[in-house]
PDB file of C-alpha atoms in Angstrom:
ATOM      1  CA  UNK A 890      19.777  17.339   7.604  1.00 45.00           C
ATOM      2  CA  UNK A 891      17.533  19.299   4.932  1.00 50.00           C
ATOM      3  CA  UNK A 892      14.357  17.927   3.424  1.00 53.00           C
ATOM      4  CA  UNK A 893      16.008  17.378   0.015  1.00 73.00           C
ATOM      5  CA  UNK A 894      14.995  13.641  -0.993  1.00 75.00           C
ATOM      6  CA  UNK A 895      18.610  12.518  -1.530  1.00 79.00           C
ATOM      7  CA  UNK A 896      19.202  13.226   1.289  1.00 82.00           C
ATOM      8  CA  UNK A 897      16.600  11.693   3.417  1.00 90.00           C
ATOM      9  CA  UNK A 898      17.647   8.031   5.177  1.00 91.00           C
ATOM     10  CA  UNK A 899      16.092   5.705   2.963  1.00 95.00           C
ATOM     11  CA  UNK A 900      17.213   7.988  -0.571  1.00 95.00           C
ATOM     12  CA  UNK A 901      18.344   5.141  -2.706  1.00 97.00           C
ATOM     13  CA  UNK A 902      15.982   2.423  -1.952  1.00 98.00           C
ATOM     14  CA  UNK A 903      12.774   0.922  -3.956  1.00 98.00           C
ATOM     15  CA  UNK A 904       9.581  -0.189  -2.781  1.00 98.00           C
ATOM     16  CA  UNK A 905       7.236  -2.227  -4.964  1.00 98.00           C
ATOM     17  CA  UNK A 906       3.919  -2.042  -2.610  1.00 98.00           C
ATOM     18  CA  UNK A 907       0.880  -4.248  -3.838  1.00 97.00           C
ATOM     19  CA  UNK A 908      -1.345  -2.250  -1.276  1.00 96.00           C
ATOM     20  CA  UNK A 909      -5.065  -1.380  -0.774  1.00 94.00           C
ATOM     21  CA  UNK A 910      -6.870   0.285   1.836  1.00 91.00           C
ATOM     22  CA  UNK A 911      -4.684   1.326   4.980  1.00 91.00           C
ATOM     23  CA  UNK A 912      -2.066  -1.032   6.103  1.00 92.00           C
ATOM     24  CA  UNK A 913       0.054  -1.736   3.269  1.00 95.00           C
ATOM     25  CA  UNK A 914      -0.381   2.258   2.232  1.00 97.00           C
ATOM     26  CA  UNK A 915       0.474   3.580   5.861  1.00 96.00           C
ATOM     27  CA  UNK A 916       2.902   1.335   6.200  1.00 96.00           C
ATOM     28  CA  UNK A 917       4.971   2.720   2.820  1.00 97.00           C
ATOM     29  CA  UNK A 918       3.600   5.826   2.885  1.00 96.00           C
ATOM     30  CA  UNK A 919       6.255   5.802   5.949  1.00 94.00           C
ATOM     31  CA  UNK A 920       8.844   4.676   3.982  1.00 96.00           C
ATOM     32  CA  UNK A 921       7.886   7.467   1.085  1.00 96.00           C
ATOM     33  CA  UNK A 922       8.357  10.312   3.792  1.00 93.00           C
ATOM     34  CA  UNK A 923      12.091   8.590   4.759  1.00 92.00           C
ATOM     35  CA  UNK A 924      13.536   9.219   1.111  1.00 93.00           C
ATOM     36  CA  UNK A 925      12.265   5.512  -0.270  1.00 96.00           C
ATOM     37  CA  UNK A 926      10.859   5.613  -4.140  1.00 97.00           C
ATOM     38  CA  UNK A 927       7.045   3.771  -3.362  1.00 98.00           C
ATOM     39  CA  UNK A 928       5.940   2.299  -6.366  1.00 98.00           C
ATOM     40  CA  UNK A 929       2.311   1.399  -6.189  1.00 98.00           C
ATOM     41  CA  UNK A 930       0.854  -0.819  -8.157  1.00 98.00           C
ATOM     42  CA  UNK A 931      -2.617  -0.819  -8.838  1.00 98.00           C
ATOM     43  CA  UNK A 932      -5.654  -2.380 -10.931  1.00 96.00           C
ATOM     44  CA  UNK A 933      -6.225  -0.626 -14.090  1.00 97.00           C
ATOM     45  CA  UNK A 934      -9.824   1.384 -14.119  1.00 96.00           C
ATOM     46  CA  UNK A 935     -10.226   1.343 -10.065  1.00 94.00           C
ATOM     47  CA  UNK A 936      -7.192   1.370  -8.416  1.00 97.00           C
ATOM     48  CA  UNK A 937      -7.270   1.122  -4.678  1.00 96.00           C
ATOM     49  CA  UNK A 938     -10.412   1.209  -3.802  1.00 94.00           C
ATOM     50  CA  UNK A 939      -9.921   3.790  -0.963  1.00 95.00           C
ATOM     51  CA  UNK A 940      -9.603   6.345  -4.265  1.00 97.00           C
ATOM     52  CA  UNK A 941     -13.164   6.053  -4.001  1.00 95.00           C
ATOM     53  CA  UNK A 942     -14.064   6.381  -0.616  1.00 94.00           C
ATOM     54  CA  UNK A 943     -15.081   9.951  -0.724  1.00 95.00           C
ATOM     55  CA  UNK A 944     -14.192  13.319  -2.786  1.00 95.00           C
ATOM     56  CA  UNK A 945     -13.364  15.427   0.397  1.00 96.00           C
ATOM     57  CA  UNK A 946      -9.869  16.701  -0.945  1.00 94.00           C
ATOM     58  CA  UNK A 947      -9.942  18.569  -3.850  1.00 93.00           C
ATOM     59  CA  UNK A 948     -12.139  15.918  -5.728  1.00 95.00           C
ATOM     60  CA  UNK A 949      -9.309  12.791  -3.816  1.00 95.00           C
ATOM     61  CA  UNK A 950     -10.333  10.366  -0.936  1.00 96.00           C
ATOM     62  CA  UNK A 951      -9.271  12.077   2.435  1.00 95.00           C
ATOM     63  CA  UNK A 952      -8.206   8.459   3.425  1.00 95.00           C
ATOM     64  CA  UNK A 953      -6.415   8.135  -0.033  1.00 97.00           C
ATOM     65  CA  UNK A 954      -4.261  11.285   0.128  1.00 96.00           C
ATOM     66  CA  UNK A 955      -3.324  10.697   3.814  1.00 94.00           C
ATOM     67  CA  UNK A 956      -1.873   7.663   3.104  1.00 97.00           C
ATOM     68  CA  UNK A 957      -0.519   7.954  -0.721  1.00 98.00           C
ATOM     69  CA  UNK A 958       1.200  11.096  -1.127  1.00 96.00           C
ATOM     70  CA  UNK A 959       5.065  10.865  -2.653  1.00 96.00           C
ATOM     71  CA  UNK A 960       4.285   7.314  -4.396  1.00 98.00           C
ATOM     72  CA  UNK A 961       4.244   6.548  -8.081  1.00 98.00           C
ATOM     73  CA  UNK A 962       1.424   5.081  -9.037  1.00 98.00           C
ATOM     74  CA  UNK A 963       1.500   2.099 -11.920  1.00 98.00           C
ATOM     75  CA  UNK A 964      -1.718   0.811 -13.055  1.00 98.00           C
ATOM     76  CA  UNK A 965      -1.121  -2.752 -14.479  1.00 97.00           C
ATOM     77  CA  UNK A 966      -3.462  -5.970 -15.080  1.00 97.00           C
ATOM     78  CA  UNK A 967      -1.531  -8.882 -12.951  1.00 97.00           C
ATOM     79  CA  UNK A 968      -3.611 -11.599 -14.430  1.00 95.00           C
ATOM     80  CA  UNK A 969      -1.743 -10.553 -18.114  1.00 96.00           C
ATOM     81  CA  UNK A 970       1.249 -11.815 -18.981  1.00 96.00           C
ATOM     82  CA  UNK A 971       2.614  -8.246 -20.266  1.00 96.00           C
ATOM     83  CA  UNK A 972       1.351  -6.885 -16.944  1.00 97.00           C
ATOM     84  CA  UNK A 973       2.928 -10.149 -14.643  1.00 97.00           C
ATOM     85  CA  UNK A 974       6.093  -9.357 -16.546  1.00 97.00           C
ATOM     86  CA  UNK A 975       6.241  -5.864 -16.067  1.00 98.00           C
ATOM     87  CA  UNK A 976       6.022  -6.363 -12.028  1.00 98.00           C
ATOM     88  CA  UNK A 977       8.334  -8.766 -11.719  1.00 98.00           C
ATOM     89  CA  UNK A 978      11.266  -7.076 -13.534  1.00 98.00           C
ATOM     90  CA  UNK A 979      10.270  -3.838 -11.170  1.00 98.00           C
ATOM     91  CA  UNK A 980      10.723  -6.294  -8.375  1.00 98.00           C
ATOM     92  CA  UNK A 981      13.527  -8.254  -9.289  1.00 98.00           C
ATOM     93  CA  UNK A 982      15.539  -5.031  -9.602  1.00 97.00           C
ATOM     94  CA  UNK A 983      13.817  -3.935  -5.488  1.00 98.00           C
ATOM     95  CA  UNK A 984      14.687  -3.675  -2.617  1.00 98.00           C
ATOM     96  CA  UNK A 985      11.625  -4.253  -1.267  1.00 98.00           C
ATOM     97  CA  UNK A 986       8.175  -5.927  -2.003  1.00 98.00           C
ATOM     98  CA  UNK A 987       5.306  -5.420   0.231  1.00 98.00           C
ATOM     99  CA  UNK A 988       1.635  -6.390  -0.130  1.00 96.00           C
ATOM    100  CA  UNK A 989      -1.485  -6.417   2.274  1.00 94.00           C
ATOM    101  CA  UNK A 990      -3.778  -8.782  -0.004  1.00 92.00           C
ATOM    102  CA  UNK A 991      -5.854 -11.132   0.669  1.00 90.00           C
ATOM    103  CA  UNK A 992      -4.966 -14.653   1.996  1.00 90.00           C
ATOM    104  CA  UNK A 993      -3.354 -16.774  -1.205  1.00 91.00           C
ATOM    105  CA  UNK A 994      -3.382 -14.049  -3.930  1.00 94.00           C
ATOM    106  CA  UNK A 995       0.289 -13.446  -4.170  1.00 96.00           C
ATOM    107  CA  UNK A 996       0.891 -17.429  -4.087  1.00 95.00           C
ATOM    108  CA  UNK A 997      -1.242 -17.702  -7.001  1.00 96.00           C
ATOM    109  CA  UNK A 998      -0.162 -14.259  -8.998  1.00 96.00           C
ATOM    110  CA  UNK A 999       3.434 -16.409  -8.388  1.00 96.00           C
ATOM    111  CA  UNK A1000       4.655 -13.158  -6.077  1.00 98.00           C
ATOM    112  CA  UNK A1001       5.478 -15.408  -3.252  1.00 97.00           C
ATOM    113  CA  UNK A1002       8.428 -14.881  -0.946  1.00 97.00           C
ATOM    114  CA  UNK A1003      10.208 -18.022  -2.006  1.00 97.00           C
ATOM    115  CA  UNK A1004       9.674 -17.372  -5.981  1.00 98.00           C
ATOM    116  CA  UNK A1005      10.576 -13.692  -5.583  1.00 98.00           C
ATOM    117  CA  UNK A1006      13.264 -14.288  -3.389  1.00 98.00           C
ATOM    118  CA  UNK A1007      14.862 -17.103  -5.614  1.00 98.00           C
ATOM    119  CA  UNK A1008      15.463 -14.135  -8.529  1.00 97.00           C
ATOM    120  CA  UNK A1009      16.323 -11.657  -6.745  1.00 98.00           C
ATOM    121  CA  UNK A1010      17.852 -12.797  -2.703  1.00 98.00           C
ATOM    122  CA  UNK A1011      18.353  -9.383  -0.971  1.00 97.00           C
ATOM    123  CA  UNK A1012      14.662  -8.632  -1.480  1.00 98.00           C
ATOM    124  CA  UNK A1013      12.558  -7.522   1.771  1.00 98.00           C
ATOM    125  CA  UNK A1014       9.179  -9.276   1.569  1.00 98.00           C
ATOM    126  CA  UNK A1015       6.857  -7.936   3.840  1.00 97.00           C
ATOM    127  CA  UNK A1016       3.440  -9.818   3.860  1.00 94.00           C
ATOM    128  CA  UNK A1017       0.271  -7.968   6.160  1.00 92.00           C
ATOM    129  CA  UNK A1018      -2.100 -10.287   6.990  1.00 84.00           C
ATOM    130  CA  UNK A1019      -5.226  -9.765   8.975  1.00 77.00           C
ATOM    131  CA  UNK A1020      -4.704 -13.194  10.731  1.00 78.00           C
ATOM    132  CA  UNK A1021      -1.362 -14.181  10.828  1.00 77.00           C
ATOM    133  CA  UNK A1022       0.028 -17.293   8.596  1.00 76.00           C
ATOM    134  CA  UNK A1023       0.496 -19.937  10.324  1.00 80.00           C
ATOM    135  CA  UNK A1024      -2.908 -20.219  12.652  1.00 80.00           C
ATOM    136  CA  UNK A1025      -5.786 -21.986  11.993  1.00 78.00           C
ATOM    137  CA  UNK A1026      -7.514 -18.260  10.581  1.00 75.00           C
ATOM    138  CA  UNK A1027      -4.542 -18.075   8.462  1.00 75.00           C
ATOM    139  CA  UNK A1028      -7.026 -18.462   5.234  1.00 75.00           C
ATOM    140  CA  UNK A1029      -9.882 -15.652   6.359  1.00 74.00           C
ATOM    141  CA  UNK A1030      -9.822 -12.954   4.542  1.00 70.00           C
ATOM    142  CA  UNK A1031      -9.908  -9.682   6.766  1.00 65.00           C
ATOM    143  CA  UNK A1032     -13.276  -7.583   6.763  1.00 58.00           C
ATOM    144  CA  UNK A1033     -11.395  -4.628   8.388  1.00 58.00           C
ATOM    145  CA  UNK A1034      -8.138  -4.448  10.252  1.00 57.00           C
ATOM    146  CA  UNK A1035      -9.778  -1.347  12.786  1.00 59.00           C
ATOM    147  CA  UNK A1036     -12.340  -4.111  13.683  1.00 60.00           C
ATOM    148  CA  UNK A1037      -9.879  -7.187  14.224  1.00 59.00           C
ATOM    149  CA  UNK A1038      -8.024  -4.712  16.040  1.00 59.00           C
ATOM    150  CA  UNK A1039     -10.693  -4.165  18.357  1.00 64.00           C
ATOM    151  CA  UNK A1040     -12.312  -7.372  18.714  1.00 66.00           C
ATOM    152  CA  UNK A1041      -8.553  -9.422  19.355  1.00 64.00           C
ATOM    153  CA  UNK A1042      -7.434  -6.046  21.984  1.00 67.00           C
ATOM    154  CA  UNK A1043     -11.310  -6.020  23.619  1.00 67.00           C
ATOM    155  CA  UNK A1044     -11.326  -2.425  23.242  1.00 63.00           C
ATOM    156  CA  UNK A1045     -14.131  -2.456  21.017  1.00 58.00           C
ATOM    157  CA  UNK A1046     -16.686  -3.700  23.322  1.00 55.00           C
ATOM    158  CA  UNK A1047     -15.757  -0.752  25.344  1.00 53.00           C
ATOM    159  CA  UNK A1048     -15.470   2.395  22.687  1.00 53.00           C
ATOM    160  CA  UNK A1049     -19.420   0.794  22.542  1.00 52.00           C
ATOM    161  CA  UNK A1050     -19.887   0.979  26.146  1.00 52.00           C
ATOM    162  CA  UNK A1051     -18.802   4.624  26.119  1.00 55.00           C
ATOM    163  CA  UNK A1052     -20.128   5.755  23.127  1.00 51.00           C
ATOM    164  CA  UNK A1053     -23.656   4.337  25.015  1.00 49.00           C
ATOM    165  CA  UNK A1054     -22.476   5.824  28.306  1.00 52.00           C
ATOM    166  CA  UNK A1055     -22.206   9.335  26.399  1.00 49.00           C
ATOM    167  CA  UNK A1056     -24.910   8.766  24.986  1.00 44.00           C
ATOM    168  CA  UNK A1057     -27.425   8.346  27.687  1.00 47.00           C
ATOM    169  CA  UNK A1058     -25.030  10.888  29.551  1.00 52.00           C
ATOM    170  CA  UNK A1059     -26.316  13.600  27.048  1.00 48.00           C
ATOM    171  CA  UNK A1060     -30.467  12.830  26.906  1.00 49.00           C
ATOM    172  CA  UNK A1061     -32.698  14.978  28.531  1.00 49.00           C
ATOM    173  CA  UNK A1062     -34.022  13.142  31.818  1.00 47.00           C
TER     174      UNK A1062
ATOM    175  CA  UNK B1310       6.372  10.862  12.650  1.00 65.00           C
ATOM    176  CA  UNK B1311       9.115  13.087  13.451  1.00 71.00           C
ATOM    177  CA  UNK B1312      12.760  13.525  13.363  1.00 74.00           C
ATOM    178  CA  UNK B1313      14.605  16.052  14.647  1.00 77.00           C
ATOM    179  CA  UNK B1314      16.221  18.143  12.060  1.00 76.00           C
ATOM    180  CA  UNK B1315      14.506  16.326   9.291  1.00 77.00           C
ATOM    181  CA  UNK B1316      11.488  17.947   7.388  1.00 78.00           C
ATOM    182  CA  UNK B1317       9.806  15.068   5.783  1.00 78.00           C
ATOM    183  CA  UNK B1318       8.499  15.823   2.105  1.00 80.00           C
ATOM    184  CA  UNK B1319       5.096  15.734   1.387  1.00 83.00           C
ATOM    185  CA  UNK B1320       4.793  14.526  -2.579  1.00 89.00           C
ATOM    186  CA  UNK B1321       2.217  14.506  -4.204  1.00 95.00           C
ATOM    187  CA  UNK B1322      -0.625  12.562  -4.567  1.00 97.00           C
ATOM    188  CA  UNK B1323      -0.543   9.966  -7.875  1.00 98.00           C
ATOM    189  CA  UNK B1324      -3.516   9.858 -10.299  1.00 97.00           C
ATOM    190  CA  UNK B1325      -4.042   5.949 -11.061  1.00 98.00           C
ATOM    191  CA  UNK B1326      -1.820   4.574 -13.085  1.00 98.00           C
ATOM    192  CA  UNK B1327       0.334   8.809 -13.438  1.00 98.00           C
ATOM    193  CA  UNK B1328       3.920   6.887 -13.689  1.00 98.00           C
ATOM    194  CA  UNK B1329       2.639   4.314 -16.305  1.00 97.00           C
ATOM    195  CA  UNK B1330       4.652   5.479 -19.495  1.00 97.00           C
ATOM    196  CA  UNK B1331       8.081   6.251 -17.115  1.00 97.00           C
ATOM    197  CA  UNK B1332       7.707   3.002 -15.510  1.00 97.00           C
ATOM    198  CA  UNK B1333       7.709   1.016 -18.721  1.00 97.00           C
ATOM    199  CA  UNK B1334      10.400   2.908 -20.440  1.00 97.00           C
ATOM    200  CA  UNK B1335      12.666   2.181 -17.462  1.00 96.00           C
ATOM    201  CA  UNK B1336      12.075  -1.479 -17.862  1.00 96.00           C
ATOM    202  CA  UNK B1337      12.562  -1.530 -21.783  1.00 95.00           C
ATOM    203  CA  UNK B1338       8.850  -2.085 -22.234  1.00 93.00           C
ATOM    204  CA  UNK B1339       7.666   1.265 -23.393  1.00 82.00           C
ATOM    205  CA  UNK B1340       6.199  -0.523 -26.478  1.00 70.00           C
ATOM    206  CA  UNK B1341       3.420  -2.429 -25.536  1.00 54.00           C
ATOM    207  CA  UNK B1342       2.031  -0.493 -22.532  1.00 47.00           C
ATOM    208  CA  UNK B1343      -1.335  -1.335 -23.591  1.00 49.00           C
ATOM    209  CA  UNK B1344      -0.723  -5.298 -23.035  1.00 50.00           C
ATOM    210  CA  UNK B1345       0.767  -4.433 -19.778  1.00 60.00           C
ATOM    211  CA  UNK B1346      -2.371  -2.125 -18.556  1.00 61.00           C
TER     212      UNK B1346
END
């Protein structure tokens, strides 16, 4: 198989990502490499706000172009009714929708599974939540994924332990 | 990631908001891009 793009597995298939930070981007950015067309859609002025984590790349976030490169990127205001139209015709004509927001913001943008799935019923929804949504966290809104990660798996009590261990490892006695 | 016999492209990186204009004309709504962003 060459590396042309019509080629590649998932050539032929949309992705409307409402994404920030790492999750949601990683997670497309995947889907970008296979051949899908990643539409990103972003808040006029900032953008994701990992553009801004640092100019190490040629003036871009190092985070940013790790996880971003091969989307389109469309800056639109949800919260106007031009800009709510605009994303729901992209995703009404999708194949998939896929956000990593914050507990209750696609519920009250009305880009719910049910709503968007009631237009347009072969639509993938895929929601990432820090918490899950059904337990009784299901409303917290996630500080940072790396440290939920940690703190559910245990493992960050002990990257502490060794960073410590190396630590006094490497003083002068 | 890797597949064998597959080179994965790697695109390029969007400035914010780079596919505006092509977006909007795709949907029919090239004319009031400013109420939309």
């Amino acid at each position: 198989v060459s590396g042309s793009r019509e080629e590649l597995p998932l050539a032929g298939v949309t992705v409307v990502a409402l994404e920030q930070a790492v999750a949601g981007p990683l997670g497309t950015r995947h889907l970008a490499d296979l051949g899908a067309r990643v539409i990103k859609v972003e808040r006029p002025g900032e953008g994701d706000f990992a553009r801004g984590y640092d100019h190490a790349v040629n003036g871009l976030a190092s985070q940013f172009v790790w996880l971003n490169r091969g989307k389109e990127s469309f800056a639109v205001d949800l919260k106007s009714e031009a800009g709510h139209r605009a994303v729901r015709a992209l995703i009404d004509q999708a194949d998939v929708f896929l956000h990593n927001t914050a507990p209750g913001v696609v519920e009250r943008l009305g880009l719910d599974s049910s709503t968007l799935r009631a237009a347009n019923p072969r639509l993938i929804v895929v929601n990432i939540s820090g918490y899950g949504t059904g337990g009784p966290r299901r409303s917290t809104a996630p500080l940072s994924w790396s440290n939920i990660r940690s703190s559910a798996s245990g493992t960050g009590g002990g990257r502490s332990a060794r960073r410590l261990g190396t630590f006094a490892r490497s003083r002068p006695r | 990631m890797t597949f064998s016999g597959l080179e994965l492209p790697m695109g390029p990186v969007p400035a914010l908001g780079e596919h505006n204009d092509a977006i909007l004309t795709e949907l029919g709504m090239r004319d009031g891009p400013s109420q939309a962003t």
